[in-house]
PDB file of C-alpha atoms and ligand atoms in Angstrom:
ATOM      1  CA  MET A  28     101.527  91.754  72.206  1.00  0.00           C
ATOM      2  CA  THR A  29      99.265  93.203  74.883  1.00  0.00           C
ATOM      3  CA  LYS A  30     100.001  92.348  78.504  1.00  0.00           C
ATOM      4  CA  PRO A  31      97.953  89.520  80.035  1.00  0.00           C
ATOM      5  CA  TRP A  32      95.125  90.377  82.431  1.00  0.00           C
ATOM      6  CA  ARG A  33      96.592  90.609  85.922  1.00  0.00           C
ATOM      7  CA  ALA A  34      95.063  90.266  89.381  1.00  0.00           C
ATOM      8  CA  SER A  35      97.078  91.701  92.277  1.00  0.00           C
ATOM      9  CA  VAL A  36      95.660  90.600  95.607  1.00  0.00           C
ATOM     10  CA  PHE A  37      96.364  92.134  99.028  1.00  0.00           C
ATOM     11  CA  SER A  38      95.489  89.829 101.890  1.00  0.00           C
ATOM     12  CA  LEU A  39      96.287  88.804 105.457  1.00  0.00           C
ATOM     13  CA  MET A  40      95.842  85.183 104.361  1.00  0.00           C
ATOM     14  CA  PRO A  41      98.001  85.058 101.209  1.00  0.00           C
ATOM     15  CA  ASP A  42      98.347  81.262 101.462  1.00  0.00           C
ATOM     16  CA  MET A  43      94.687  80.950 100.467  1.00  0.00           C
ATOM     17  CA  PHE A  44      95.796  81.796  96.880  1.00  0.00           C
ATOM     18  CA  PRO A  45      95.717  80.555  94.204  1.00  0.00           C
ATOM     19  CA  GLY A  46      93.503  77.934  95.895  1.00  0.00           C
ATOM     20  CA  PRO A  47      90.761  76.874  93.500  1.00  0.00           C
ATOM     21  CA  LEU A  48      91.985  79.435  90.951  1.00  0.00           C
ATOM     22  CA  GLY A  49      94.991  77.160  90.407  1.00  0.00           C
ATOM     23  CA  LEU A  50      92.763  74.314  89.182  1.00  0.00           C
ATOM     24  CA  SER A  51      90.528  73.603  86.222  1.00  0.00           C
ATOM     25  CA  LEU A  52      89.939  76.283  83.590  1.00  0.00           C
ATOM     26  CA  SER A  53      91.325  79.231  85.551  1.00  0.00           C
ATOM     27  CA  GLY A  54      94.341  77.147  86.620  1.00  0.00           C
ATOM     28  CA  ASP A  55      95.065  76.036  83.051  1.00  0.00           C
ATOM     29  CA  GLY A  56      94.814  79.658  81.905  1.00  0.00           C
ATOM     30  CA  LEU A  57      97.158  80.699  84.712  1.00  0.00           C
ATOM     31  CA  SER A  58      99.782  78.095  83.818  1.00  0.00           C
ATOM     32  CA  ARG A  59      99.486  79.032  80.140  1.00  0.00           C
ATOM     33  CA  GLY A  60     100.153  82.688  81.016  1.00  0.00           C
ATOM     34  CA  LEU A  61      96.746  83.859  79.735  1.00  0.00           C
ATOM     35  CA  TRP A  62      96.325  85.736  83.009  1.00  0.00           C
ATOM     36  CA  LEU A  63      98.635  86.538  85.934  1.00  0.00           C
ATOM     37  CA  LEU A  64      98.206  86.512  89.690  1.00  0.00           C
ATOM     38  CA  ASP A  65     100.388  88.123  92.320  1.00  0.00           C
ATOM     39  CA  VAL A  66      99.536  88.027  95.999  1.00  0.00           C
ATOM     40  CA  HIS A  67     100.853  90.409  98.649  1.00  0.00           C
ATOM     41  CA  ASP A  68     100.827  89.882 102.410  1.00  0.00           C
ATOM     42  CA  ILE A  69      99.523  93.057 104.067  1.00  0.00           C
ATOM     43  CA  ARG A  70     101.358  91.975 107.242  1.00  0.00           C
ATOM     44  CA  ASP A  71     104.722  92.569 105.520  1.00  0.00           C
ATOM     45  CA  HIS A  72     103.903  96.252 106.090  1.00  0.00           C
ATOM     46  CA  GLY A  73     102.706  95.821 109.700  1.00  0.00           C
ATOM     47  CA  ILE A  74     103.940  97.964 112.556  1.00  0.00           C
ATOM     48  CA  GLY A  75     106.673  96.954 115.018  1.00  0.00           C
ATOM     49  CA  LYS A  76     108.107  93.638 116.047  1.00  0.00           C
ATOM     50  CA  HIS A  77     104.714  91.947 115.885  1.00  0.00           C
ATOM     51  CA  ARG A  78     103.855  93.461 112.518  1.00  0.00           C
ATOM     52  CA  ASN A  79     100.520  94.755 113.775  1.00  0.00           C
ATOM     53  CA  VAL A  80      98.016  95.494 111.051  1.00  0.00           C
ATOM     54  CA  ASP A  81      94.882  96.373 113.013  1.00  0.00           C
ATOM     55  CA  ASP A  82      93.639  98.338 115.987  1.00  0.00           C
ATOM     56  CA  SER A  83      90.433  98.890 117.931  1.00  0.00           C
ATOM     57  CA  PRO A  84      87.715 101.012 116.322  1.00  0.00           C
ATOM     58  CA  ALA A  85      87.676 104.731 117.110  1.00  0.00           C
ATOM     59  CA  GLY A  86      84.525 105.433 119.113  1.00  0.00           C
ATOM     60  CA  GLY A  87      84.561 101.945 120.644  1.00  0.00           C
ATOM     61  CA  GLY A  88      82.719  98.799 119.729  1.00  0.00           C
ATOM     62  CA  PRO A  89      83.629  95.228 118.924  1.00  0.00           C
ATOM     63  CA  GLY A  90      86.279  93.900 116.584  1.00  0.00           C
ATOM     64  CA  MET A  91      89.355  95.382 115.020  1.00  0.00           C
ATOM     65  CA  VAL A  92      89.940  97.658 112.042  1.00  0.00           C
ATOM     66  CA  ILE A  93      92.774  97.391 109.495  1.00  0.00           C
ATOM     67  CA  ARG A  94      95.005 100.446 109.815  1.00  0.00           C
ATOM     68  CA  ALA A  95      95.035 102.975 106.965  1.00  0.00           C
ATOM     69  CA  ASP A  96      98.803 103.485 107.139  1.00  0.00           C
ATOM     70  CA  VAL A  97      99.546  99.748 106.953  1.00  0.00           C
ATOM     71  CA  LEU A  98      97.270  99.027 103.997  1.00  0.00           C
ATOM     72  CA  ALA A  99      98.450 102.162 102.177  1.00  0.00           C
ATOM     73  CA  ALA A 100     102.084 101.122 102.660  1.00  0.00           C
ATOM     74  CA  ALA A 101     101.332  97.664 101.209  1.00  0.00           C
ATOM     75  CA  LEU A 102      99.577  99.189  98.195  1.00  0.00           C
ATOM     76  CA  ASP A 103     102.134 101.932  97.611  1.00  0.00           C
ATOM     77  CA  ALA A 104     105.061  99.505  97.724  1.00  0.00           C
ATOM     78  CA  ASN A 105     103.540  97.285  95.059  1.00  0.00           C
ATOM     79  CA  ILE A 106     101.228  99.148  92.721  1.00  0.00           C
ATOM     80  CA  ALA A 107     102.320 102.786  92.561  1.00  0.00           C
ATOM     81  CA  ASN A 108     101.227 104.423  89.258  1.00  0.00           C
ATOM     82  CA  ASP A 109      99.232 101.357  88.298  1.00  0.00           C
ATOM     83  CA  GLY A 110      96.160 102.302  86.276  1.00  0.00           C
ATOM     84  CA  ARG A 111      94.145  99.171  87.066  1.00  0.00           C
ATOM     85  CA  THR A 112      90.817  99.314  88.892  1.00  0.00           C
ATOM     86  CA  ARG A 113      91.248  99.066  92.665  1.00  0.00           C
ATOM     87  CA  LEU A 114      88.672  96.982  94.466  1.00  0.00           C
ATOM     88  CA  LEU A 115      87.942  96.271  98.115  1.00  0.00           C
ATOM     89  CA  MET A 116      85.914  93.127  98.736  1.00  0.00           C
ATOM     90  CA  SER A 117      83.281  94.045 101.311  1.00  0.00           C
ATOM     91  CA  PRO A 118      79.704  93.060 102.218  1.00  0.00           C
ATOM     92  CA  ARG A 119      79.047  96.818 102.161  1.00  0.00           C
ATOM     93  CA  GLY A 120      80.025  97.136  98.506  1.00  0.00           C
ATOM     94  CA  LYS A 121      77.982  97.435  95.342  1.00  0.00           C
ATOM     95  CA  PRO A 122      76.705  93.973  94.367  1.00  0.00           C
ATOM     96  CA  LEU A 123      78.829  92.351  91.653  1.00  0.00           C
ATOM     97  CA  GLN A 124      76.959  91.717  88.416  1.00  0.00           C
ATOM     98  CA  GLN A 125      77.904  90.187  85.084  1.00  0.00           C
ATOM     99  CA  ALA A 126      78.032  93.616  83.372  1.00  0.00           C
ATOM    100  CA  ARG A 127      80.746  94.780  85.799  1.00  0.00           C
ATOM    101  CA  VAL A 128      82.554  91.435  85.407  1.00  0.00           C
ATOM    102  CA  ARG A 129      82.603  91.982  81.621  1.00  0.00           C
ATOM    103  CA  GLU A 130      84.008  95.512  82.062  1.00  0.00           C
ATOM    104  CA  LEU A 131      86.713  94.307  84.426  1.00  0.00           C
ATOM    105  CA  ALA A 132      87.612  91.376  82.159  1.00  0.00           C
ATOM    106  CA  ARG A 133      88.006  93.778  79.198  1.00  0.00           C
ATOM    107  CA  GLY A 134      90.480  95.940  81.173  1.00  0.00           C
ATOM    108  CA  GLU A 135      94.085  95.327  82.167  1.00  0.00           C
ATOM    109  CA  GLY A 136      93.186  93.526  85.378  1.00  0.00           C
ATOM    110  CA  ALA A 137      92.348  94.450  88.966  1.00  0.00           C
ATOM    111  CA  ILE A 138      93.967  95.286  92.270  1.00  0.00           C
ATOM    112  CA  ILE A 139      91.930  93.528  94.937  1.00  0.00           C
ATOM    113  CA  VAL A 140      92.102  94.175  98.679  1.00  0.00           C
ATOM    114  CA  CYS A 141      90.701  91.478 100.956  1.00  0.00           C
ATOM    115  CA  ALA A 142      89.616  92.681 104.385  1.00  0.00           C
ATOM    116  CA  ARG A 143      89.379  90.666 107.586  1.00  0.00           C
ATOM    117  CA  PHE A 144      88.154  91.747 111.037  1.00  0.00           C
ATOM    118  CA  GLU A 145      85.526  94.509 111.198  1.00  0.00           C
ATOM    119  CA  GLY A 146      86.848  96.238 108.095  1.00  0.00           C
ATOM    120  CA  VAL A 147      89.281  98.848 106.872  1.00  0.00           C
ATOM    121  CA  ASP A 148      89.885 102.405 108.091  1.00  0.00           C
ATOM    122  CA  GLU A 149      87.616 104.557 105.912  1.00  0.00           C
ATOM    123  CA  ARG A 150      90.384 107.032 105.107  1.00  0.00           C
ATOM    124  CA  VAL A 151      92.472 104.584 103.069  1.00  0.00           C
ATOM    125  CA  ILE A 152      89.414 103.560 101.022  1.00  0.00           C
ATOM    126  CA  ALA A 153      89.033 107.152  99.813  1.00  0.00           C
ATOM    127  CA  ALA A 154      92.732 108.027  99.661  1.00  0.00           C
ATOM    128  CA  ARG A 155      93.656 105.047  97.471  1.00  0.00           C
ATOM    129  CA  GLY A 156      90.426 105.077  95.438  1.00  0.00           C
ATOM    130  CA  LEU A 157      89.154 101.637  96.437  1.00  0.00           C
ATOM    131  CA  GLU A 158      85.791 100.618  94.948  1.00  0.00           C
ATOM    132  CA  GLU A 159      83.881  98.417  97.391  1.00  0.00           C
ATOM    133  CA  VAL A 160      82.394  95.291  95.822  1.00  0.00           C
ATOM    134  CA  SER A 161      80.108  92.692  97.407  1.00  0.00           C
ATOM    135  CA  ILE A 162      79.450  89.227  96.011  1.00  0.00           C
ATOM    136  CA  GLY A 163      76.098  88.918  97.770  1.00  0.00           C
ATOM    137  CA  ASP A 164      73.966  89.828 100.746  1.00  0.00           C
ATOM    138  CA  TYR A 165      75.673  87.620 103.323  1.00  0.00           C
ATOM    139  CA  VAL A 166      78.846  87.976 105.372  1.00  0.00           C
ATOM    140  CA  LEU A 167      81.965  85.887 104.768  1.00  0.00           C
ATOM    141  CA  SER A 168      84.776  85.632 107.291  1.00  0.00           C
ATOM    142  CA  GLY A 169      87.087  87.540 104.959  1.00  0.00           C
ATOM    143  CA  GLY A 170      87.333  88.949 101.472  1.00  0.00           C
ATOM    144  CA  GLU A 171      89.579  86.199 100.039  1.00  0.00           C
ATOM    145  CA  ILE A 172      86.835  83.847  98.866  1.00  0.00           C
ATOM    146  CA  ALA A 173      84.931  86.838  97.484  1.00  0.00           C
ATOM    147  CA  ALA A 174      88.072  87.888  95.579  1.00  0.00           C
ATOM    148  CA  MET A 175      88.388  84.369  94.141  1.00  0.00           C
ATOM    149  CA  VAL A 176      84.772  84.532  92.983  1.00  0.00           C
ATOM    150  CA  LEU A 177      85.400  87.843  91.238  1.00  0.00           C
ATOM    151  CA  ILE A 178      88.670  86.692  89.649  1.00  0.00           C
ATOM    152  CA  ASP A 179      87.108  83.420  88.464  1.00  0.00           C
ATOM    153  CA  ALA A 180      84.185  85.284  86.886  1.00  0.00           C
ATOM    154  CA  CYS A 181      86.615  87.599  85.047  1.00  0.00           C
ATOM    155  CA  VAL A 182      89.274  85.162  83.882  1.00  0.00           C
ATOM    156  CA  ARG A 183      86.819  82.735  82.289  1.00  0.00           C
ATOM    157  CA  LEU A 184      85.946  85.587  79.897  1.00  0.00           C
ATOM    158  CA  ILE A 185      89.563  86.125  78.837  1.00  0.00           C
ATOM    159  CA  PRO A 186      89.994  84.890  75.260  1.00  0.00           C
ATOM    160  CA  GLY A 187      91.496  81.410  75.251  1.00  0.00           C
ATOM    161  CA  VAL A 188      90.687  80.540  78.878  1.00  0.00           C
ATOM    162  CA  MET A 189      87.413  78.898  78.110  1.00  0.00           C
ATOM    163  CA  GLY A 190      86.995  78.948  74.363  1.00  0.00           C
ATOM    164  CA  LYS A 191      83.923  80.422  72.739  1.00  0.00           C
ATOM    165  CA  GLU A 192      81.320  79.238  75.239  1.00  0.00           C
ATOM    166  CA  ALA A 193      81.920  81.901  77.854  1.00  0.00           C
ATOM    167  CA  SER A 194      80.888  84.731  75.584  1.00  0.00           C
ATOM    168  CA  GLY A 195      77.728  82.904  74.558  1.00  0.00           C
ATOM    169  CA  THR A 196      74.713  85.122  74.932  1.00  0.00           C
ATOM    170  CA  GLU A 197      72.570  82.226  76.120  1.00  0.00           C
ATOM    171  CA  GLU A 198      74.330  81.843  79.450  1.00  0.00           C
ATOM    172  CA  SER A 199      72.500  82.922  82.590  1.00  0.00           C
ATOM    173  CA  HIS A 200      72.942  86.690  83.164  1.00  0.00           C
ATOM    174  CA  GLU A 201      74.447  87.310  79.719  1.00  0.00           C
ATOM    175  CA  ASN A 202      71.117  88.465  78.260  1.00  0.00           C
ATOM    176  CA  GLY A 203      69.276  89.541  81.401  1.00  0.00           C
ATOM    177  CA  LEU A 204      67.646  86.113  81.703  1.00  0.00           C
ATOM    178  CA  LEU A 205      68.378  82.879  83.539  1.00  0.00           C
ATOM    179  CA  GLU A 206      69.267  79.975  81.302  1.00  0.00           C
ATOM    180  CA  TYR A 207      66.761  77.447  79.932  1.00  0.00           C
ATOM    181  CA  PRO A 208      66.853  73.804  81.189  1.00  0.00           C
ATOM    182  CA  HIS A 209      69.327  71.299  79.749  1.00  0.00           C
ATOM    183  CA  TYR A 210      68.969  67.562  79.089  1.00  0.00           C
ATOM    184  CA  THR A 211      71.226  64.810  77.770  1.00  0.00           C
ATOM    185  CA  ARG A 212      71.219  61.008  77.406  1.00  0.00           C
ATOM    186  CA  PRO A 213      69.627  58.746  78.462  1.00  0.00           C
ATOM    187  CA  ARG A 214      66.372  59.649  76.779  1.00  0.00           C
ATOM    188  CA  GLU A 215      64.409  58.044  79.647  1.00  0.00           C
ATOM    189  CA  TRP A 216      65.665  58.198  83.227  1.00  0.00           C
ATOM    190  CA  GLU A 217      63.694  57.127  86.318  1.00  0.00           C
ATOM    191  CA  GLY A 218      60.513  57.385  84.253  1.00  0.00           C
ATOM    192  CA  LEU A 219      61.321  60.938  83.177  1.00  0.00           C
ATOM    193  CA  SER A 220      61.752  61.815  79.518  1.00  0.00           C
ATOM    194  CA  ILE A 221      63.367  64.644  77.611  1.00  0.00           C
ATOM    195  CA  PRO A 222      60.798  67.200  76.321  1.00  0.00           C
ATOM    196  CA  ASP A 223      59.684  66.092  72.815  1.00  0.00           C
ATOM    197  CA  VAL A 224      60.485  69.457  71.238  1.00  0.00           C
ATOM    198  CA  LEU A 225      64.215  68.976  71.936  1.00  0.00           C
ATOM    199  CA  LEU A 226      64.171  65.718  69.974  1.00  0.00           C
ATOM    200  CA  SER A 227      62.110  67.152  67.110  1.00  0.00           C
ATOM    201  CA  GLY A 228      65.056  68.457  65.067  1.00  0.00           C
ATOM    202  CA  ASP A 229      63.052  71.658  64.436  1.00  0.00           C
ATOM    203  CA  HIS A 230      65.610  74.330  65.331  1.00  0.00           C
ATOM    204  CA  ALA A 231      63.218  77.272  65.207  1.00  0.00           C
ATOM    205  CA  LYS A 232      60.812  75.466  67.523  1.00  0.00           C
ATOM    206  CA  ILE A 233      63.647  74.528  69.872  1.00  0.00           C
ATOM    207  CA  ALA A 234      64.874  78.140  69.989  1.00  0.00           C
ATOM    208  CA  ARG A 235      61.342  79.352  70.771  1.00  0.00           C
ATOM    209  CA  TRP A 236      60.899  76.733  73.524  1.00  0.00           C
ATOM    210  CA  ARG A 237      64.221  77.747  75.090  1.00  0.00           C
ATOM    211  CA  ARG A 238      63.283  81.447  75.026  1.00  0.00           C
ATOM    212  CA  GLU A 239      59.964  80.680  76.675  1.00  0.00           C
ATOM    213  CA  GLU A 240      61.530  78.466  79.326  1.00  0.00           C
ATOM    214  CA  ALA A 241      64.217  81.076  80.075  1.00  0.00           C
ATOM    215  CA  GLY A 242      61.441  83.644  80.515  1.00  0.00           C
ATOM    216  CA  ARG A 243      59.363  81.351  82.729  1.00  0.00           C
ATOM    217  CA  ILE A 244      62.318  80.477  84.990  1.00  0.00           C
ATOM    218  CA  THR A 245      63.420  84.110  85.229  1.00  0.00           C
ATOM    219  CA  ARG A 246      59.917  85.331  86.150  1.00  0.00           C
ATOM    220  CA  GLU A 247      59.596  82.561  88.740  1.00  0.00           C
ATOM    221  CA  ARG A 248      62.998  82.868  90.411  1.00  0.00           C
ATOM    222  CA  ARG A 249      64.079  86.434  89.698  1.00  0.00           C
ATOM    223  CA  PRO A 250      61.098  88.767  89.287  1.00  0.00           C
ATOM    224  CA  ASP A 251      63.558  91.639  89.826  1.00  0.00           C
ATOM    225  CA  MET A 252      65.361  90.673  86.592  1.00  0.00           C
ATOM    226  CA  ALA A 253      62.162  89.967  84.650  1.00  0.00           C
ATOM    227  CA  ASP A 254      60.839  93.453  85.467  1.00  0.00           C
ATOM    228  CA  LYS A 255      63.727  95.314  83.844  1.00  0.00           C
ATOM    229  CA  PRO A 256      62.374  96.680  80.562  1.00  0.00           C
ATOM    230  CA  GLY A 257      64.939  96.649  77.757  1.00  0.00           C
ATOM    231  CA  LYS A 258      67.422  94.627  79.800  1.00  0.00           C
ATOM    232  CA  ASN A 259      66.202  91.234  78.688  1.00  0.00           C
ATOM    233  CA  ALA A 260      64.483  89.443  75.855  1.00  0.00           C
ATOM    234  CA  LEU A 261      61.085  89.124  77.567  1.00  0.00           C
TER     235      LEU A 261
HETATM  236  N1  LIG B 307      83.710  90.021 102.738  1.00  0.00           N
HETATM  237  C1  LIG B 307      82.851  89.516 103.653  1.00  0.00           C
HETATM  238  N2  LIG B 307      81.647  89.308 103.129  1.00  0.00           N
HETATM  239  C2  LIG B 307      81.728  89.692 101.815  1.00  0.00           C
HETATM  240  C3  LIG B 307      80.796  89.729 100.739  1.00  0.00           C
HETATM  241  N3  LIG B 307      79.537  89.329 100.875  1.00  0.00           N
HETATM  242  N4  LIG B 307      81.227  90.198  99.553  1.00  0.00           N
HETATM  243  C4  LIG B 307      82.487  90.631  99.414  1.00  0.00           C
HETATM  244  N5  LIG B 307      83.400  90.613 100.387  1.00  0.00           N
HETATM  245  C5  LIG B 307      83.041  90.154 101.582  1.00  0.00           C
END
């Protein structure tokens, strides 16, 4: 049997894990052994009596920077010769997209470093081959929540975690489009009804309506996605 997908997280706030990953679909998958999580406290490799992990930035300026030697020691003690992708959650990283999530989910897992403070000494990023990943153009107070977002997006694609739905090509971002609108009972609610076509029983017509609505919503909300020739069904 192949080994389950494994996330190894390096953090200064290890108690934040598993957090929401321990609940619902990801949590069920975790307890069923469909994926594994191990969390390492970077401070265990801190310097001196106070286990210092950071220092002031070379060249001056505000904030503190995580030391290269400390982070390297944490990584080397736990993941030497590990072939998994090594990620550093950072607002400076390449924006995470569903295509990268799919690639990561298909692999053996990921090693994920969560930064705090101003960031991480640049030298350890290069020396340990960390790929910087951002979950969006805003700044969080640390990489932990970003890591949870990435792990959640990956583990729901692992066979058995969510059943067939997750691989459905109709989901937002799976086909380069946002998803069409959904409705359910009651048929009338606050004077609003379900579009007639969805009650028509005509599956070809319903499929066409959904394609058109997905296109309309994508053009309206995400012109950047709509303008990608060959990347969507428009
Ligand atoms: N750490 C702080 N902000 C972040 C972001 N937007 N993405 C990933 N990691 C982060």
